[in-house]
Short mmCIF file of C-alpha atoms and ligand atoms in Angstrom, two decimals:
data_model
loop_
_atom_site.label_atom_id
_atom_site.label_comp_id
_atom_site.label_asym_id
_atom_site.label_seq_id
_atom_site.Cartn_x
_atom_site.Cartn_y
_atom_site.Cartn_z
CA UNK A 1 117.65 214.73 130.59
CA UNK A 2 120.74 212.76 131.73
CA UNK A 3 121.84 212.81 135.77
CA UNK A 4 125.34 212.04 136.55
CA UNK A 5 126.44 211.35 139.79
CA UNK A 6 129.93 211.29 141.41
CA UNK A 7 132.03 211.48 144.96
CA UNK A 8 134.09 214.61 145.52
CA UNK A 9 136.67 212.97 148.17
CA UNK A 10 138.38 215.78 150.69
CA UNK A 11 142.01 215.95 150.93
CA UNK A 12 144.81 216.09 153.44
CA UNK A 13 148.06 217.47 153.38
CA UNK A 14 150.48 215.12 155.47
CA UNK A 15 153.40 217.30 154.79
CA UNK A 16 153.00 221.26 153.72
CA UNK A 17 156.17 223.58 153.07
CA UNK A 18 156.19 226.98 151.74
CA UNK A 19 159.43 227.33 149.38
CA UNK A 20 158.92 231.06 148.55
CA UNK A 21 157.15 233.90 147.23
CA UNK A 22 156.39 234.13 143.69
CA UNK A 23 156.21 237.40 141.10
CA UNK A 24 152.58 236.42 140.51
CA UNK A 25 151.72 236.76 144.54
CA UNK A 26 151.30 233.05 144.82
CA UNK A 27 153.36 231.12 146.99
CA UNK A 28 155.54 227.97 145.70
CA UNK A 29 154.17 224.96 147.74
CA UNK A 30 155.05 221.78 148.30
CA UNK A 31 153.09 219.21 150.16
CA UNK A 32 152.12 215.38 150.16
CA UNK A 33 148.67 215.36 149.55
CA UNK A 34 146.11 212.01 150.40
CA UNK A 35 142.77 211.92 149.72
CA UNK A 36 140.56 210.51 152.74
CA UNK A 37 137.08 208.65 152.27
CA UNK A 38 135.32 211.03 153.64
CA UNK A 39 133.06 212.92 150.44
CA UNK A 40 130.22 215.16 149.25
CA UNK A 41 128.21 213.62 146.95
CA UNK A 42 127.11 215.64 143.88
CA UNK A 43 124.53 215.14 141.43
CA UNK A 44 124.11 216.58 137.68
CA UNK A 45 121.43 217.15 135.19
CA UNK A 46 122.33 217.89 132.09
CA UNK A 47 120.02 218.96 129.02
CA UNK A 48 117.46 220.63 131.49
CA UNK A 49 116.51 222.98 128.83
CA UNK A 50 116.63 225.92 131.80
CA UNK A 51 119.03 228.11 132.83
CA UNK A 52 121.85 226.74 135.25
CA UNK A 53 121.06 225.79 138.94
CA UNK A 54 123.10 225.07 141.69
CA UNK A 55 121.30 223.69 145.15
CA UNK A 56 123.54 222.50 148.61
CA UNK A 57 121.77 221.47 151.78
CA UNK A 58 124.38 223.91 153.61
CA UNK A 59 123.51 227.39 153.84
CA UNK A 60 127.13 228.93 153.91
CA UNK A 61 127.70 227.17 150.68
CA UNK A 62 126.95 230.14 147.74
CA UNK A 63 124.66 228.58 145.30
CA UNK A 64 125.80 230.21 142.15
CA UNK A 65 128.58 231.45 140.03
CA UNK A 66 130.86 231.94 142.82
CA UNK A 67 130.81 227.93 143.35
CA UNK A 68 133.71 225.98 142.36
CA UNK A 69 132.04 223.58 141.06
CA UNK A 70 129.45 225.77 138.58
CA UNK A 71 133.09 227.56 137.45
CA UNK A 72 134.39 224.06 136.46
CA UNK A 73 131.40 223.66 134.76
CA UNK A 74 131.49 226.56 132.85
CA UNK A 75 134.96 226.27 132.45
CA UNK A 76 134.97 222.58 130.89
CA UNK A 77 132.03 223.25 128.63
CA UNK A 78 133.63 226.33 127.21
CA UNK A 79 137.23 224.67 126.78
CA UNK A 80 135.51 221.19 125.26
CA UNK A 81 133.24 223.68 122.76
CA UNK A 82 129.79 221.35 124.91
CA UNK A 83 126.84 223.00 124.70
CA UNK A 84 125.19 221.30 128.10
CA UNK A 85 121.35 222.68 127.38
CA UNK A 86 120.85 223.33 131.11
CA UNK A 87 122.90 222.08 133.82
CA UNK A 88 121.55 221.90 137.53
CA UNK A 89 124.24 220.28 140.33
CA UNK A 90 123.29 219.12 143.27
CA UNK A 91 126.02 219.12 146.32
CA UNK A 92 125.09 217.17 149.20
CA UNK A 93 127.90 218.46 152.07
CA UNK A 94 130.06 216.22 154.03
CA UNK A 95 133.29 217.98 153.79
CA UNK A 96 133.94 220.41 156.45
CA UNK A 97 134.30 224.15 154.83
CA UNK A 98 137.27 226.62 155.57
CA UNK A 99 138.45 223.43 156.71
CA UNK A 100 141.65 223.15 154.86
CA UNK A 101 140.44 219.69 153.49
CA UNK A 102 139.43 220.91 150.01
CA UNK A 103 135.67 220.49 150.15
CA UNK A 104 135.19 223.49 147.33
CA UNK A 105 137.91 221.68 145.24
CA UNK A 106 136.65 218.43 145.19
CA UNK A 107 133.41 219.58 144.18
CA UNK A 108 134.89 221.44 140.99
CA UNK A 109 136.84 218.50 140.70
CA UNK A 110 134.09 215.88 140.30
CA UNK A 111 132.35 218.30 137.91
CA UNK A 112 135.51 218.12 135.79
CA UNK A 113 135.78 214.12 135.96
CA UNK A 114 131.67 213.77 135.82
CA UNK A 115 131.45 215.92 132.42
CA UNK A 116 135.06 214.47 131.05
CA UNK A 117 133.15 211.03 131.71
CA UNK A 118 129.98 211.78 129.99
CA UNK A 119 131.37 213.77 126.77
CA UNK A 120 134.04 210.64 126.27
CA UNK A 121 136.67 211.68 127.70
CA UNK A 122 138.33 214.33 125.65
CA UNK A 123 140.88 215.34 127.67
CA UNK A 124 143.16 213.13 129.40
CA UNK A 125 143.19 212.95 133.47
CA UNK A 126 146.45 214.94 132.92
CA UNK A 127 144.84 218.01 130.57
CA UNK A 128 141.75 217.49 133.07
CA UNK A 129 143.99 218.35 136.22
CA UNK A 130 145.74 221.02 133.96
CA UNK A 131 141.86 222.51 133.63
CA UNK A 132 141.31 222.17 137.27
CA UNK A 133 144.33 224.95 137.81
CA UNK A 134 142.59 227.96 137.05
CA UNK A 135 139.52 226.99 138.93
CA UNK A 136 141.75 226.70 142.32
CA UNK A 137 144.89 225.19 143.41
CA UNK A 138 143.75 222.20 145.15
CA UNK A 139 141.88 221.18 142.20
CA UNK A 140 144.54 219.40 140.19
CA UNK A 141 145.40 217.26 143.28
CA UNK A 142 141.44 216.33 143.56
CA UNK A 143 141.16 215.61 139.85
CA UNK A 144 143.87 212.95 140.44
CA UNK A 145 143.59 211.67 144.16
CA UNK A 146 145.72 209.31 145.94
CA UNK A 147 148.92 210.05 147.58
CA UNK A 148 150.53 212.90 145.27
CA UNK A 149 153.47 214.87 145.60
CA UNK A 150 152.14 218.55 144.13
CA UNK A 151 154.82 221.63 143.71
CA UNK A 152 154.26 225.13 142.47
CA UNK A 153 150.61 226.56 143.00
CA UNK A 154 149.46 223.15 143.70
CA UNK A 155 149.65 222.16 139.37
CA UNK A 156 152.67 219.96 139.31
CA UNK A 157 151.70 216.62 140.72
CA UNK A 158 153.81 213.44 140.70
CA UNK A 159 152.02 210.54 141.93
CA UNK A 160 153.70 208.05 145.19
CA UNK A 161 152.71 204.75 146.28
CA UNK A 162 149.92 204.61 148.11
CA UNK A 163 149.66 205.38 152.03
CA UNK A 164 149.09 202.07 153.98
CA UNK A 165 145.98 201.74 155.26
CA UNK A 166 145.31 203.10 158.62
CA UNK A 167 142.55 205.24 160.82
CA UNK A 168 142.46 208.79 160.24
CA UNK A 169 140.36 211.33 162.50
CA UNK A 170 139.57 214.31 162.02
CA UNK A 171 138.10 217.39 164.10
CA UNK A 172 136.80 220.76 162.85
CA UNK A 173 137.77 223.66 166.03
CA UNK A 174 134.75 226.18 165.59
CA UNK A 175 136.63 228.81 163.58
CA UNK A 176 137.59 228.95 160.06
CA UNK A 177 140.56 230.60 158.42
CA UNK A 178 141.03 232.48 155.02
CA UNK A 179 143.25 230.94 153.67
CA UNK A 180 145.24 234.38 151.48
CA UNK A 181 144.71 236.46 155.28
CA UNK A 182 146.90 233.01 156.40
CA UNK A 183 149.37 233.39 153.51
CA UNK A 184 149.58 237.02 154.03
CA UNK A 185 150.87 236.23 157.84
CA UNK A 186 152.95 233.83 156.62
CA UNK A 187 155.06 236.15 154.59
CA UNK A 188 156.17 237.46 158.10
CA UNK A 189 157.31 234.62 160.16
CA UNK A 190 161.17 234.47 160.54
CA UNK A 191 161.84 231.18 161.51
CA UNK A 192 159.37 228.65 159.43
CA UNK A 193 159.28 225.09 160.62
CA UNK A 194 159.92 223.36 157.48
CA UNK A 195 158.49 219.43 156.78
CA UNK A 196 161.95 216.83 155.70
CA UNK A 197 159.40 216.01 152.41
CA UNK A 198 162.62 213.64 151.43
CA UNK A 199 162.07 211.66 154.40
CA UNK A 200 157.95 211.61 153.66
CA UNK A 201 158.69 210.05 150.30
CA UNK A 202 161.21 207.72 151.76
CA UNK A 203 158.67 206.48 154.15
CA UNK A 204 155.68 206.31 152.21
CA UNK A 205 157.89 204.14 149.13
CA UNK A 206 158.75 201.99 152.32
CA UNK A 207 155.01 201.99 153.75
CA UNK A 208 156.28 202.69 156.99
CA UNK A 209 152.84 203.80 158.76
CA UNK A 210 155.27 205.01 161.61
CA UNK A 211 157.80 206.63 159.49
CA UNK A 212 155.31 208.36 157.76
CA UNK A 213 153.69 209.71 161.21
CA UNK A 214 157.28 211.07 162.18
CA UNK A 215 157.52 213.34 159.05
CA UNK A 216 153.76 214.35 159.19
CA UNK A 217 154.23 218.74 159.55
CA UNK A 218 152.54 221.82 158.18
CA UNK A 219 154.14 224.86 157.92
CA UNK A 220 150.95 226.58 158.74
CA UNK A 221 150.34 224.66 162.08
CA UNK A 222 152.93 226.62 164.69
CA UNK A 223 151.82 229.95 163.46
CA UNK A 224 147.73 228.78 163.68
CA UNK A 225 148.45 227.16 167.00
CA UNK A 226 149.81 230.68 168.64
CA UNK A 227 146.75 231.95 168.14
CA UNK A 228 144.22 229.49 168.73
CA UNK A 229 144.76 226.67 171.58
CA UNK A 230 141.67 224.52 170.41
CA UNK A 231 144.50 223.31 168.08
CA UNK A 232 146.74 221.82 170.60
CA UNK A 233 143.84 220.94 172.51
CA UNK A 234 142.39 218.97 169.79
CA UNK A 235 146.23 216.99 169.35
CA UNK A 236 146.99 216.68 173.07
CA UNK A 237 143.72 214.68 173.18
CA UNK A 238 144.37 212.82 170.26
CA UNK A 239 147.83 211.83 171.95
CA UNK A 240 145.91 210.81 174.92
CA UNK A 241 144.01 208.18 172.49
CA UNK A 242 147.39 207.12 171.38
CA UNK A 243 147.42 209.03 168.32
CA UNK A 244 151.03 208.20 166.04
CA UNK A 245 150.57 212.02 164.91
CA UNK A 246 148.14 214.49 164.66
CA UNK A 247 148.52 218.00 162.99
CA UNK A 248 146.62 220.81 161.17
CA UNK A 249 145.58 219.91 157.56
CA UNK A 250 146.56 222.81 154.70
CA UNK A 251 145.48 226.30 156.21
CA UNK A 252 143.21 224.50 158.59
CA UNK A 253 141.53 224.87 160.77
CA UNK A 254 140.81 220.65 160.83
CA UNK A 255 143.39 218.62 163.01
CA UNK A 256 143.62 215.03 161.81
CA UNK A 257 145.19 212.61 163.38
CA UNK A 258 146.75 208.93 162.52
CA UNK A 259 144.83 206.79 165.37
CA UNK A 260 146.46 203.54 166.28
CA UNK A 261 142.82 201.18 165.43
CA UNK A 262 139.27 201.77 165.04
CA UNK A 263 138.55 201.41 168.78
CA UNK A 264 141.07 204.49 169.89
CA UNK A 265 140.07 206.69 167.05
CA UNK A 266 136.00 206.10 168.05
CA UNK A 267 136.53 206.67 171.97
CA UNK A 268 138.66 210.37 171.30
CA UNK A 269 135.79 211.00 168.65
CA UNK A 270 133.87 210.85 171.30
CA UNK A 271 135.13 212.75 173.49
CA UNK A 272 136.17 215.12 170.78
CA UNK A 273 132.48 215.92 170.51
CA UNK A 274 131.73 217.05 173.73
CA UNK A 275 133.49 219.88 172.72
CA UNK A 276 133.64 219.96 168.56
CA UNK A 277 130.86 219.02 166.81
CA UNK A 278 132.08 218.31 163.12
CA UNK A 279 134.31 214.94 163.87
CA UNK A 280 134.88 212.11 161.51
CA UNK A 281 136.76 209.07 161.00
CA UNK A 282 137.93 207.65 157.51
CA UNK A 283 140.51 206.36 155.75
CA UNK A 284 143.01 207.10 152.95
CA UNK A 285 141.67 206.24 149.63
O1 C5P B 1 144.06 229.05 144.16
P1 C5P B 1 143.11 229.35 145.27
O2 C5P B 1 142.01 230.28 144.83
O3 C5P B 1 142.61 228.15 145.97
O4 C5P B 1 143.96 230.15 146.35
C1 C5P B 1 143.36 230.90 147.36
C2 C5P B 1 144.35 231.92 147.86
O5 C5P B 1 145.39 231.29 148.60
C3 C5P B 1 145.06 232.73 146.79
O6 C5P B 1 144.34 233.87 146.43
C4 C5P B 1 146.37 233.09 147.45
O7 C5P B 1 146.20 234.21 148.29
C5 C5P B 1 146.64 231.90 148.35
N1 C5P B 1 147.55 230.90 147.75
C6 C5P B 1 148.91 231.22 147.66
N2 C5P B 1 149.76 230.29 147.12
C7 C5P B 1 149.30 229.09 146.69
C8 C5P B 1 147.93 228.77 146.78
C9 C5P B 1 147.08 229.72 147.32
O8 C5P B 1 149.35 232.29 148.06
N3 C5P B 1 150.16 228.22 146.18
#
C-alpha cells in the first residue's frame, strides 16, 4: 500500500462578474481568483486491494460517489488507463462548506495533483486543470492556484503576478447558499454591479495592496446582501477594525476581508466570534 498526502488550499474571488448567459445554461464568468492558506488536508491509499472508501471528520460532507474528490479520482484513473487496486481518501475539513471558498474543489483538485504526482506526471498541470473541468468549475483554478485570471465556466485561466502579501479574514454567516438557486436569481437582476477587472489587473501587476482593495467586488454580493444583513454586518465590523475592503467571496456566503496587520485582523476575529463561529485568518498563497 502507498499513502499520499496533499493540501487542498480554498480560494477567493477578489473580483467576480457575470458576462452573460450561455446556450449550455452556464453562465460566462470572469473573476480574479487567489488561493488563501487556509486548507483541508487529504490523505490517500492506494493499492488497498478493497473496494473504494471515502472518510471526512464532517458529517455534512457525503462520503461517497457524490464527493468531488472520489469523482476526480475516478475520473483521472479512467482518463490515465491506472488501475489504483483500492483507493481510500481521507479529508480532514478546514474549509468552510457552501462557503463560496471552494472547499469541494480543492479537494478534487488535490486528488488530481496527488495521483498526477504519483503515476509521473502524465498530464501536464495544463491537461490536469483541463481534467479538473468536468469535475466542477472551480477546479481548474484549484489545480493551478495563485492569483489567476479564469473566464468562461471557470476553464480558461491566465495566470497574474502574485498578490502582495497581506492579512486576510474571513467569516462564515450561519447560512449557506446554492450556488445554481443564486445563479438562477441572478438571471433577474436589472442593474448588475459589475467589478472594473482592468483596473484589478492593473493593480495587482503594480502590487498596489490598496489599489487592489479599491477594485475588490462580486457581482453576487448586493443581491446576497438584500436578503441577508449578517453580510453587511460582518463588513461594517470589519471596517470598524480598519479593514481596506471586505466583500462576499464567489456565491458566498463567507465575507473576507483585507485587514490592515495581524493585530486588527485578530481583535475583529474576535469579536466576529461572539456572533459567527467559523472565523479564520490567513494569507494569500
Ligand atoms: O460547475 P459546478 O458544478 O461547480 O457548478 C455548480 C452550478 O453553478 C451549475 O450547475 C450552474 O447552475 C452554476 N454555474 C453557472 N455558471 C458557471 C458556474 C456554475 O451557472 N460558470
Amino acid at each position: 500500500m502507498v499513502t499520499l498526502k496533499e493540501r487542498a488550499y480554498a480560494k477567493l474571488n477578489l473580483t467576480l462578474d457575470i458576462l452573460g448567459k450561455r446556450p449550455d445554461g452556464y453562465h460566462e464568468l470572469e473573476s480574479v481568483m487567489q488561493t488563501v492558506s487556509l486548507y483541508d488536508l487529504l490523505e490517500m491509499d492506494l493499492h488497498t486491494g478493497k473496494d473504494w472508501v471515502l472518510c471526512c471528520d464532517r458529517e455534512d460532507i457525503p462520503c461517497d460517489s457524490r464527493n468531488l474528490a472520489w469523482k476526480a479520482a475516478e475520473l483521472y484513473c479512467r482518463t490515465a488507463g491506472k488501475d489504483p487496486e483500492g483507493i481510500t481518501i481521507r479529508v480532514e475539513k478546514h474549509i468552510p462548506s457552501g462557503a463560496g471558498m471552494g472547499g469541494g474543489s480543492a479537494d478534487a483538485a488535490a486528488v488530481l495533483r496527488m495521483l498526477n504526482r504519483y503515476y509521473g506526471e502524465p498530464f501536464s498541470r495544463e491537461e490536469l486543470a483541463d481534467l479538473g473541468a468536468k469535475v466542477g468549475s472551480d477546479v481548474p483554478f484549484c489545480v493551478l492556484g495563485g492569483t489567476v485570471m479564469c473566464r468562461g465556466r471557470g476553464e480558461i485561466l491566465r495566470p497574474l503576478a502574485s498578490m502582495p502579501k497581506c492579512v486576510i479574514l474571513g467569516c462564515k454567516p450561519e447560512f449557506s447558499l446554492s450556488t445554481p438557486v443564486l445563479f438562477r436569481k441572478m438571471d433577474q437582476e436589472q442593474n448588475l454591479a459589475h467589478p472594473d477587472n482592468r483596473a484589478m489587473e492593473r493593480a495587482i501587476a503594480a502590487g498596489d495592496l490598496q489599489a487592489i482593495a479599491r477594485e475588490i467586488n462580486n457581482v453576487f454580493d448586493p443581491v446576497v446582501s438584500r436578503e441577508y444583513p449578517q453580510i453587511n454586518h460582518i463588513k461594517s465590523l470589519c471596517s470598524r477594525f480598519g479593514a481596506l475592503a471586505a466583500q462576499m467571496t464567489g456565491s458566498g456566503s463567507v465575507v473576507f476581508a483585507i485587514m490592515p496587520d495581524e493585530t486588527a485582523a485578530r481583535q475583529a476575529a474576535q469579536e466576529l466570534k461572539q456572533t459567527y463561529p467559523q472565523v479564520f485568518i490567513g494569507e494569500p498563497v
